[in-house]
GROMACS .gro file of C-alpha atoms in nm:
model
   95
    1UNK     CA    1  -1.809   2.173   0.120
    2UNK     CA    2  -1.705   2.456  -0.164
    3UNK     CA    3  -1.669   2.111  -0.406
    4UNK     CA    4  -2.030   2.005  -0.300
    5UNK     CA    5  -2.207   2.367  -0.385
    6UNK     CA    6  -2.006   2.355  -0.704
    7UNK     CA    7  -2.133   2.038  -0.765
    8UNK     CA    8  -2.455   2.071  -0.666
    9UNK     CA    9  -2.520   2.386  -0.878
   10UNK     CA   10  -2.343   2.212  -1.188
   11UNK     CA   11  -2.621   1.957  -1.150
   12UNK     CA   12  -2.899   2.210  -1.127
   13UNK     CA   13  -2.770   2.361  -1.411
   14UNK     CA   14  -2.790   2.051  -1.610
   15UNK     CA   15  -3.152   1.926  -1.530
   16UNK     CA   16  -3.264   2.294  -1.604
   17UNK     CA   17  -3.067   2.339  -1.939
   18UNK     CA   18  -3.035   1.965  -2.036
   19UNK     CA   19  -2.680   2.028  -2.163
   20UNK     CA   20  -2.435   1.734  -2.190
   21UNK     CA   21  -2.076   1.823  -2.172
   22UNK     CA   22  -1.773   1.632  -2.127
   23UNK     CA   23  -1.622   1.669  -1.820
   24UNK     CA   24  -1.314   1.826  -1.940
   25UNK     CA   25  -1.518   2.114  -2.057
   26UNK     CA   26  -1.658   2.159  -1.761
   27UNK     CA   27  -1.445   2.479  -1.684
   28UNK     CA   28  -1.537   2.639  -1.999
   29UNK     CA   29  -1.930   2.567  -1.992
   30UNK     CA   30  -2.047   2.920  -2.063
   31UNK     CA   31  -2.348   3.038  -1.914
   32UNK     CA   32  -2.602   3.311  -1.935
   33UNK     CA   33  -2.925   3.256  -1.857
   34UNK     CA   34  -3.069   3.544  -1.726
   35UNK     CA   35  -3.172   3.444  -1.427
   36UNK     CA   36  -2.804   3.379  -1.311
   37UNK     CA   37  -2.707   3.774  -1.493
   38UNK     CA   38  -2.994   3.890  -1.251
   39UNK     CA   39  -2.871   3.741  -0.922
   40UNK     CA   40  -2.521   3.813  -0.984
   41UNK     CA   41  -2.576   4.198  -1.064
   42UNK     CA   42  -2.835   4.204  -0.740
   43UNK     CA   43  -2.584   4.039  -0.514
   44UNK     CA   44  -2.353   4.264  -0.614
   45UNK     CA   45  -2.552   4.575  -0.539
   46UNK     CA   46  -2.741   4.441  -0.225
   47UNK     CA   47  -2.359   4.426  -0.063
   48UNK     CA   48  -2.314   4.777  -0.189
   49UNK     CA   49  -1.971   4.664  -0.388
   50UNK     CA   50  -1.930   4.837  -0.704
   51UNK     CA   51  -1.828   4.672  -1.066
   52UNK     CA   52  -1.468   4.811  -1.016
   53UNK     CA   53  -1.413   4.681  -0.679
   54UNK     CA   54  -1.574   4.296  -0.816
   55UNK     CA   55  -1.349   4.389  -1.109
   56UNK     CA   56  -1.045   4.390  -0.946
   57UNK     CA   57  -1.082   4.110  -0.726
   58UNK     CA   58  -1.165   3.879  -0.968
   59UNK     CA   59  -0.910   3.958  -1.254
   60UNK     CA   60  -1.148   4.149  -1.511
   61UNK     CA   61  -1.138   4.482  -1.606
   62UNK     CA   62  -1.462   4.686  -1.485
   63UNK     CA   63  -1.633   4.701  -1.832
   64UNK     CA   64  -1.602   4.336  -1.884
   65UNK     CA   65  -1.786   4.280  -1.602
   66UNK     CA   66  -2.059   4.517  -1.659
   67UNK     CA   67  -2.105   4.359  -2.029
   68UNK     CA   68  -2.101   3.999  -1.806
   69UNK     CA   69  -2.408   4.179  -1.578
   70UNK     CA   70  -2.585   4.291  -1.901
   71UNK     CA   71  -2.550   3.962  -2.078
   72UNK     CA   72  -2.347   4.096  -2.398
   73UNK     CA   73  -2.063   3.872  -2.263
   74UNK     CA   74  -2.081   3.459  -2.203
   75UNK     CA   75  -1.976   3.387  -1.859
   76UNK     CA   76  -1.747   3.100  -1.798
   77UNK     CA   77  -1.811   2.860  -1.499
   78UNK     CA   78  -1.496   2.892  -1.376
   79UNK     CA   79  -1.545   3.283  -1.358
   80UNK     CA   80  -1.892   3.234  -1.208
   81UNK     CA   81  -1.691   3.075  -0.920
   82UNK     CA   82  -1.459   3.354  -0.894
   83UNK     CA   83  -1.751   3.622  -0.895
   84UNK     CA   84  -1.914   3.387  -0.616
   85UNK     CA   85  -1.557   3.439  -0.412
   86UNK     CA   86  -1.528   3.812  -0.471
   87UNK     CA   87  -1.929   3.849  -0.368
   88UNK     CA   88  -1.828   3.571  -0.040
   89UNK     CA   89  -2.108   3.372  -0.160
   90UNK     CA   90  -2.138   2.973  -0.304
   91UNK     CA   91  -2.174   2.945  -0.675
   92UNK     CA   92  -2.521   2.770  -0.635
   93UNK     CA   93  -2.675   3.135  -0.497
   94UNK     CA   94  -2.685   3.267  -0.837
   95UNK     CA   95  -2.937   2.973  -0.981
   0.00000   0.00000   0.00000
């Protein structure tokens, strides 16, 4: 099911942005449209967790998230998908 959502927002992704990538960079894909920055910082604050709390649980230290949420950082795919675990949400939520 988690392989599907991944999927499926992988493919949204690409009809939206037209990118073509190779799967092997498929973990490194960086993304930041703003629309994804938005949903990830309201998500975030709807469940009331703060940045060092999301911090922690995914690996990051609290102002590397916060420059992710304000878009002075490139977000990884692969880190996407660990911000959708830490938030207990799918990865296709934040397109």
């Amino acid at each position: 099911m988690l392989f599907c959502n991944i999927y499926f927002a992988f493919i949204k992704f690409m009809l939206t942005f037209k990118a073509v990538l190779l799967v092997s960079d498929l973990m490194a894909l960086k993304i930041s449209p703003p629309q994804v920055i938005k949903r990830i910082r309201d998500i975030r604050q709807s469940k009331g967790l703060t940045v060092r709390f999301v911090s922690r649980k995914i690996g990051v230290t609290p102002a590397a998230l916060s420059y992710i949420e304000t878009n002075q950082n490139s977000l990884s795919l692969s880190k996407l998908i660990d911000i959708a675990y830490a938030l207990e949400v799918e990865p296709w939520q934040f397109f």
